[in-house]
Coordinates of C-alpha atoms in Angstrom, one line a residue:
M1228 CA 0.0 0.0 0.0
A1229 CA 1.6 3.3 -1.1
M1230 CA 1.5 6.4 1.0
D1231 CA 2.8 9.9 0.8
G1232 CA 6.5 9.7 1.6
Y1233 CA 7.0 5.9 1.9
V1234 CA 5.7 2.5 0.9
V1235 CA 4.5 0.0 3.4
P1236 CA 5.9 -3.5 2.6
A1237 CA 3.3 -5.8 1.1
D1238 CA 2.1 -8.8 3.0
P1239 CA 1.9 -11.9 0.8
A1240 CA -1.2 -13.1 2.6
V1241 CA -3.0 -9.8 2.2
A1242 CA -1.9 -9.6 -1.5
S1243 CA -3.3 -13.0 -2.2
A1244 CA -6.5 -12.3 -0.4
A1245 CA -7.0 -9.0 -2.1
T1246 CA -7.8 -10.8 -5.4
T1247 CA -11.3 -11.6 -4.1
P1248 CA -14.0 -9.0 -4.1
A1249 CA -14.9 -9.7 -0.4
A1250 CA -11.3 -9.0 0.6
V1251 CA -11.3 -5.7 -1.3
V1252 CA -14.5 -4.6 0.5
I1253 CA -13.1 -5.5 3.9
A1254 CA -9.9 -3.7 3.2
A1255 CA -11.8 -0.6 2.1
V1256 CA -14.0 -0.7 5.2
K1257 CA -10.9 -1.1 7.4
K1258 CA -9.2 1.8 5.7
K1259 CA -12.3 4.0 6.3
T1260 CA -12.5 3.1 10.0
Q1261 CA -8.9 3.8 10.6
P1262 CA -8.2 7.4 9.5
A1263 CA -4.7 8.4 8.6
T1264 CA -2.7 10.6 10.9
S1265 CA -0.2 13.2 9.8
W1266 CA 3.4 12.6 10.7
I1267 CA 6.7 14.0 9.6
L1268 CA 9.7 11.8 9.3
V1269 CA 13.2 13.3 9.8
D1270 CA 16.1 11.0 8.8
S1271 CA 19.7 11.1 9.8
A1272 CA 20.5 13.4 6.9
G1273 CA 18.0 16.0 8.2
Q1274 CA 15.5 15.4 5.3
G1275 CA 11.8 15.8 6.3
T1276 CA 9.0 13.8 4.7
I1277 CA 5.3 14.1 5.5
L1278 CA 3.6 10.8 6.1
D1279 CA -0.2 10.2 6.2
A1280 CA -0.1 6.8 7.9
D1281 CA -2.5 4.9 10.0
K1282 CA -1.7 3.2 13.3
H1283 CA -0.8 -0.1 11.8
A1284 CA 1.6 1.4 9.3
I1285 CA 3.4 3.3 12.1
M1286 CA 3.5 0.3 14.4
H1287 CA 4.9 -1.9 11.6
R1288 CA 7.5 0.8 10.7
V1289 CA 8.9 1.4 14.1
Q1290 CA 8.1 -2.0 15.7
I1291 CA 6.1 -0.8 18.7
H1292 CA 2.9 -1.9 20.4
A1293 CA -0.5 -0.2 20.1
R1294 CA -0.4 0.8 23.8
D1295 CA 2.8 2.7 23.1
L1296 CA 1.2 4.5 20.1
R1297 CA -1.8 5.3 22.2
I1298 CA 0.3 7.4 24.5
L1299 CA 0.9 9.8 21.6
D1300 CA -2.8 10.3 20.9
P1301 CA -3.5 14.0 21.4
L1302 CA -7.2 13.2 22.1
L1303 CA -6.2 11.2 25.2
S1304 CA -4.7 12.6 28.3
Y1305 CA -1.5 10.8 29.2
P1306 CA 1.3 12.1 31.5
S1307 CA 4.7 13.0 30.2
A1308 CA 6.7 9.9 29.3
I1309 CA 10.0 8.8 27.8
L1310 CA 9.8 5.1 27.2
G1311 CA 12.6 2.9 25.8
R1312 CA 11.6 0.1 23.6
E1313 CA 13.6 -2.5 21.7
R1314 CA 13.9 -0.5 18.5
A1315 CA 12.4 2.9 19.4
I1316 CA 12.0 5.6 22.0
V1317 CA 8.4 6.8 22.6
L1318 CA 8.4 10.4 23.6
N1319 CA 5.4 12.2 25.0
L1320 CA 6.4 15.7 26.3
E1321 CA 3.6 18.3 26.1
H1322 CA 3.1 19.1 22.4
I1323 CA 6.2 17.0 21.4
K1324 CA 4.9 13.5 20.5
A1325 CA 7.6 11.6 18.7
I1326 CA 9.0 8.2 18.0
I1327 CA 12.8 8.0 17.8
T1328 CA 14.6 5.1 16.2
A1329 CA 18.3 4.6 15.5
E1330 CA 18.1 6.4 12.2
E1331 CA 14.9 8.5 12.0
V1332 CA 12.5 10.6 14.0
L1333 CA 8.7 10.6 13.5
L1334 CA 6.9 13.7 14.9
R1335 CA 3.1 13.9 15.2
D1336 CA 1.1 16.9 13.9
P1337 CA 3.9 18.7 12.0
S1338 CA 1.6 21.6 11.2
D1339 CA 1.3 22.6 14.8
E1340 CA 2.9 25.9 15.4
N1341 CA 4.8 24.6 18.4
V1342 CA 6.1 21.6 16.5
V1343 CA 7.4 23.5 13.5
P1344 CA 10.4 24.9 15.4
V1345 CA 11.2 21.4 16.7
V1346 CA 11.2 20.0 13.2
E1347 CA 13.5 22.8 12.0
E1348 CA 15.9 22.2 14.8
L1349 CA 15.9 18.5 14.1
Q1350 CA 16.7 19.1 10.5
R1351 CA 19.5 21.4 11.5
R1352 CA 21.2 19.3 14.2
L1353 CA 20.6 15.7 13.2
P1354 CA 23.0 15.6 10.3
P1355 CA 26.6 14.9 11.3
A1356 CA 28.4 18.1 12.2
R1357 CA 31.2 17.5 9.8
E1358 CA 29.1 17.1 6.7
G1359 CA 29.3 20.0 4.4
Q1360 CA 32.5 21.3 6.0
A1361 CA 35.9 21.7 4.3
S1362 CA 34.3 22.5 1.0
G1363 CA 37.6 23.5 -0.5
E1364 CA 39.3 20.1 0.3
N1365 CA 39.1 17.1 -2.0
H1366 CA 36.6 14.2 -1.3
G1367 CA 39.2 11.9 0.1
T1368 CA 40.4 14.3 2.7
Q1369 CA 36.9 15.1 3.6
Q1370 CA 35.9 11.5 4.0
A1371 CA 39.0 10.8 6.2
D1372 CA 38.0 13.7 8.5
V1373 CA 34.5 12.3 8.8
D1374 CA 35.6 8.8 9.5
G1375 CA 38.2 9.9 11.9
G1376 CA 35.8 12.0 13.9
E1377 CA 32.8 9.6 14.0
E1378 CA 33.7 8.1 17.3
D1379 CA 33.3 11.5 18.9
E1380 CA 29.7 11.8 17.7
S1381 CA 26.8 11.1 20.0
P1382 CA 24.4 8.4 18.8
F1383 CA 21.6 9.6 16.6
E1384 CA 18.8 8.9 19.1
F1385 CA 20.6 11.0 21.8
R1386 CA 20.9 13.9 19.4
A1387 CA 17.2 13.7 18.6
L1388 CA 16.3 13.3 22.3
E1389 CA 18.4 16.3 23.2
V1390 CA 16.6 18.4 20.6
A1391 CA 13.2 17.3 22.1
L1392 CA 14.3 18.0 25.7
E1393 CA 15.8 21.3 24.8
A1394 CA 12.7 22.3 22.9
I1395 CA 10.3 21.3 25.8
C1396 CA 12.5 22.9 28.5
S1397 CA 12.8 26.1 26.5
F1398 CA 9.1 26.1 25.8
L1399 CA 8.2 25.7 29.5
A1400 CA 10.8 28.3 30.5
A1401 CA 9.4 30.8 28.0
R1402 CA 5.9 30.2 29.4
T1403 CA 7.2 30.7 32.9
T1404 CA 8.9 34.0 32.0
E1405 CA 5.7 35.3 30.4
L1406 CA 3.8 34.4 33.5
E1407 CA 6.3 36.1 35.7
T1408 CA 6.2 39.2 33.6
A1409 CA 2.5 39.4 33.9
A1410 CA 2.2 38.2 37.6
Y1411 CA 4.6 40.4 39.5
P1412 CA 3.2 43.8 38.4
A1413 CA -0.3 42.5 38.9
L1414 CA 0.5 41.4 42.5
D1415 CA 2.2 44.7 43.2
E1416 CA -0.8 46.6 41.9
L1417 CA -3.1 44.5 44.0
T1418 CA -1.0 45.3 47.1
S1419 CA -1.3 49.0 46.5
K1420 CA -5.0 48.9 45.6
I1421 CA -7.4 46.2 46.5
S1422 CA -10.2 46.1 43.9
S1423 CA -12.4 43.6 42.1
R1424 CA -10.5 44.1 38.9
N1425 CA -7.1 43.4 40.4
L1426 CA -8.4 40.5 42.4
D1427 CA -9.9 38.8 39.3
R1428 CA -6.7 39.4 37.4
V1429 CA -4.6 37.8 40.1
R1430 CA -7.0 34.9 40.3
K1431 CA -6.6 34.2 36.6
L1432 CA -2.8 34.4 36.9
K1433 CA -2.8 32.0 39.8
S1434 CA -4.9 29.5 37.9
A1435 CA -2.5 29.7 35.0
M1436 CA 0.5 29.3 37.3
T1437 CA -1.1 26.2 38.9
R1438 CA -1.6 24.6 35.5
L1439 CA 1.9 25.4 34.3
T1440 CA 3.4 24.1 37.5
A1441 CA 1.6 20.8 37.0
R1442 CA 3.0 20.5 33.5
V1443 CA 6.5 21.3 34.5
Q1444 CA 6.3 18.9 37.5
K1445 CA 5.3 16.1 35.1
V1446 CA 8.3 16.6 32.9
R1447 CA 10.6 16.9 35.9
D1448 CA 9.2 13.7 37.5
E1449 CA 9.7 11.8 34.3
L1450 CA 13.4 12.9 34.0
E1451 CA 13.9 12.1 37.7
Q1452 CA 12.4 8.7 37.3
L1453 CA 14.8 8.0 34.3
L1454 CA 17.8 9.2 36.2
D1455 CA 17.0 7.0 39.2
D1456 CA 16.8 3.8 37.1
D1457 CA 19.9 2.7 35.1
D1458 CA 17.9 0.0 33.4
D1459 CA 15.5 2.5 31.9
M1460 CA 18.3 4.6 30.7
A1461 CA 20.0 1.6 29.2
D1462 CA 16.8 0.9 27.2
L1463 CA 17.3 4.2 25.4
Y1464 CA 20.6 3.1 23.9
L1465 CA 19.1 2.1 20.6
S1466 CA 22.4 2.1 18.7
R1467 CA 24.0 -0.1 21.3
K1468 CA 21.2 -2.6 21.1
A1469 CA 21.4 -2.5 17.3
S1470 CA 25.2 -3.1 17.3
S1471 CA 24.9 -5.9 19.8
S1472 CA 22.2 -7.7 17.7
S1473 CA 24.1 -7.1 14.3
P1474 CA 26.5 -9.6 12.7
V1475 CA 29.3 -7.2 13.4
S1476 CA 29.1 -7.9 17.1
G1477 CA 28.8 -11.7 16.5
S1478 CA 25.2 -12.0 17.6
G1479 CA 23.9 -13.8 14.5
I1480 CA 20.5 -12.0 14.6
D1481 CA 20.4 -9.1 12.2
W1482 CA 17.3 -7.1 12.9
F1483 CA 18.6 -4.3 10.7
A1484 CA 17.7 -6.2 7.6
A1485 CA 14.3 -7.2 8.9
S1486 CA 13.4 -3.7 10.2
P1487 CA 11.4 -1.5 7.9
T1488 CA 13.0 1.5 9.4
I1489 CA 16.6 0.7 8.9
G1490 CA 18.5 -0.1 5.7
S1491 CA 21.3 -2.6 5.1
K1492 CA 24.1 -0.4 6.3
I1493 CA 24.8 0.4 9.9
S1494 CA 24.5 4.1 10.8
R1495 CA 27.4 6.2 11.9
A1496 CA 25.8 6.5 15.3
S1497 CA 25.8 2.7 15.6
R1498 CA 29.4 2.5 14.8
A1499 CA 30.3 5.2 17.2
S1500 CA 28.3 3.5 19.9
M1501 CA 30.0 0.2 19.2
A1502 CA 33.4 1.9 19.5
T1503 CA 32.6 3.6 22.8
V1504 CA 30.3 1.3 24.7
H1505 CA 30.9 -2.2 23.3
G1506 CA 33.0 -3.1 26.3
D1507 CA 30.4 -2.1 28.9
E1508 CA 26.8 -2.4 28.1
N1509 CA 25.7 -1.1 31.5
D1510 CA 27.5 2.2 31.1
V1511 CA 24.9 5.0 30.9
E1512 CA 27.1 7.9 31.9
E1513 CA 26.6 9.7 28.5
L1514 CA 22.8 9.6 28.7
E1515 CA 22.9 10.4 32.4
M1516 CA 24.9 13.6 31.8
L1517 CA 22.5 14.5 29.0
L1518 CA 19.4 14.0 31.2
E1519 CA 21.0 15.6 34.2
A1520 CA 21.6 18.8 32.3
Y1521 CA 18.0 19.2 31.2
F1522 CA 16.8 18.0 34.6
M1523 CA 18.6 20.9 36.2
Q1524 CA 17.1 23.2 33.6
I1525 CA 13.5 22.0 34.2
D1526 CA 14.1 22.0 38.0
S1527 CA 15.2 25.7 37.7
T1528 CA 12.0 26.5 35.9
L1529 CA 10.0 24.7 38.6
N1530 CA 11.9 26.7 41.2
K1531 CA 10.9 29.9 39.5
L1532 CA 7.3 28.8 39.6
T1533 CA 7.7 27.9 43.3
T1534 CA 9.1 31.3 44.0
L1535 CA 6.2 32.9 42.2
R1536 CA 3.7 30.8 44.2
E1537 CA 5.4 31.9 47.4
Y1538 CA 5.1 35.5 46.3
I1539 CA 1.5 35.0 45.5
D1540 CA 0.9 33.4 48.9
D1541 CA 2.8 36.3 50.6
T1542 CA 0.6 38.8 48.8
E1543 CA -2.5 36.9 49.8
D1544 CA -1.4 36.9 53.4
Y1545 CA -0.7 40.7 53.2
I1546 CA -4.1 41.3 51.7
N1547 CA -5.7 39.2 54.4
I1548 CA -3.9 41.2 57.0
Q1549 CA -5.1 44.4 55.4
L1550 CA -8.7 43.1 55.3
D1551 CA -8.4 42.0 58.9
N1552 CA -7.2 45.5 59.9
H1553 CA -10.1 47.1 58.1
R1554 CA -12.5 44.7 59.7
N1555 CA -11.1 45.6 63.1
Q1556 CA -11.5 49.3 62.4
L1557 CA -15.1 48.7 61.5
I1558 CA -15.6 46.8 64.7
Q1559 CA -14.1 49.7 66.7
L1560 CA -16.4 52.2 64.8
E1561 CA -19.3 50.0 65.6
L1562 CA -18.3 49.9 69.3
F1563 CA -18.1 53.7 69.4
L1564 CA -21.5 54.0 67.7
S1565 CA -23.0 51.5 70.1
A1566 CA -21.7 53.3 73.2
G1567 CA -23.0 56.6 71.9
T1568 CA -26.4 55.0 71.2
V1569 CA -26.5 53.7 74.8
C1570 CA -25.7 57.1 76.2
L1571 CA -28.3 58.9 74.0
S1572 CA -30.9 56.3 75.1
I1573 CA -30.3 57.4 78.7
Y1574 CA -30.9 61.0 77.6
S1575 CA -34.0 59.9 75.8
L1576 CA -35.2 58.1 78.9
V1577 CA -35.0 61.2 81.0
A1578 CA -36.7 63.3 78.3
G1579 CA -39.4 60.6 78.0
I1580 CA -40.0 60.6 81.7
F1581 CA -40.4 64.4 81.9
G1582 CA -42.5 64.4 78.8
M1583 CA -45.2 62.2 80.3
N1584 CA -48.7 63.7 80.5
I1585 CA -48.8 63.5 84.4
P1586 CA -50.0 66.5 86.3
Y1587 CA -47.4 67.9 88.8
T1588 CA -47.0 71.4 90.2
W1589 CA -43.4 71.8 91.1
N1590 CA -42.4 72.7 87.5
K1591 CA -44.3 76.0 87.8
D1592 CA -42.4 77.5 90.7
Y1593 CA -39.0 75.8 90.0
G1594 CA -38.2 76.5 86.4
Y1595 CA -34.4 76.2 87.0
V1596 CA -35.0 72.4 87.6
F1597 CA -35.2 71.9 83.8
I1598 CA -31.7 73.3 83.4
W1599 CA -30.3 71.0 86.2
V1600 CA -32.0 68.0 84.7
V1601 CA -30.5 68.6 81.3
V1602 CA -27.0 69.3 82.7
L1603 CA -26.9 66.4 85.1
T1604 CA -28.3 64.0 82.4
G1605 CA -25.6 65.1 80.0
I1606 CA -22.9 64.6 82.6
L1607 CA -24.2 61.2 83.4
C1608 CA -24.3 60.1 79.7
L1609 CA -20.7 61.4 79.3
I1610 CA -19.5 59.5 82.3
V1611 CA -21.2 56.3 81.0
F1612 CA -19.6 56.8 77.5
L1613 CA -16.1 57.3 79.0
G1614 CA -16.6 54.3 81.3
I1615 CA -17.5 52.1 78.3
M1616 CA -14.5 53.3 76.3
S1617 CA -12.1 52.8 79.2
Y1618 CA -13.4 49.3 79.8
A1619 CA -13.0 48.4 76.1
R1620 CA -9.5 49.8 76.0
Y1621 CA -8.6 47.9 79.2
K1622 CA -9.8 44.7 77.6
G1623 CA -7.9 45.4 74.4
L1624 CA -11.0 45.8 72.3
I1625 CA -9.8 49.1 70.8
G1626 CA -6.4 50.4 70.1
S1627 CA -4.5 52.7 72.4

């Protein structure tokens, strides 16, 4: 079955069955029920090819299981993962969903604006560094320089993995910087002026920070899990496993010839891997140094988010202290008003007593009594008010 960019090897059983009309109908229905997905293939020379392949074609090409391919489905929510398989590395890091083999990289959704820079970086960095150099020298000298420096090259899968890790770390670091640029001024503005607009702005920024922290934490946890397990790191040495299973290493099983992803020749990365790690298959120092570098970078990004969270928490505490202070001032004002109301009620009581419609004669001859009643009642109310305030201050209910 021919597809854009490559041809899936024909199965004899399928070819023989396809001669019957029923088989043709079944194949057509199967093709309709399994829609093709857009991939881009970047080979060791940096050449990119768009593939519209279904799951079975991809599984057959890179020799992985359906459960591994399911991890790369953008419609399903899977945590960040770097899985080492026999002939491929399954990579699920945010928007980077890739399958890395010993000689090629398959990236999903190449039209995504976040994936395009990754593809360009792969095309720039995957070709050997010495190709295209020394253009003024003859071909023999150029070939000698390449062959002499091959052993210093990292394996192909490590270069591809490094590009993916660098891209995802840079992406998350950029998102963190953008969040910091927007968050710190908003928090300072909220500190100076508490308003509904500023509170809503900070609320949105805090939600974005929480989501970004979770994404960064997932990538960090995956790198930490890899660094803690030498066996998992050893599974990522595809070139080493390829060299150990090739006739060159005396294994007798040549899966290069049977693999649809790899040609008859051994890649430069494989030969470099044989020269450097053939003596010790458990040596993962090279990969450990690579992962450690990006682990420190993603950990630094997480520390920035942690610092931002602490700043937000400190701002919230400060806002709560301010609100508590305003609440205490309102309580004190209420206390003053309540005390004044009590004193005025005493005054009203005296006025109500003297305003009763009860006949008495002493108010005709002793008009000065009205003045004494008013003055003495006022003094009594003032004494009661001062007594209430003194008691409240003694109990610490109001400030000094």
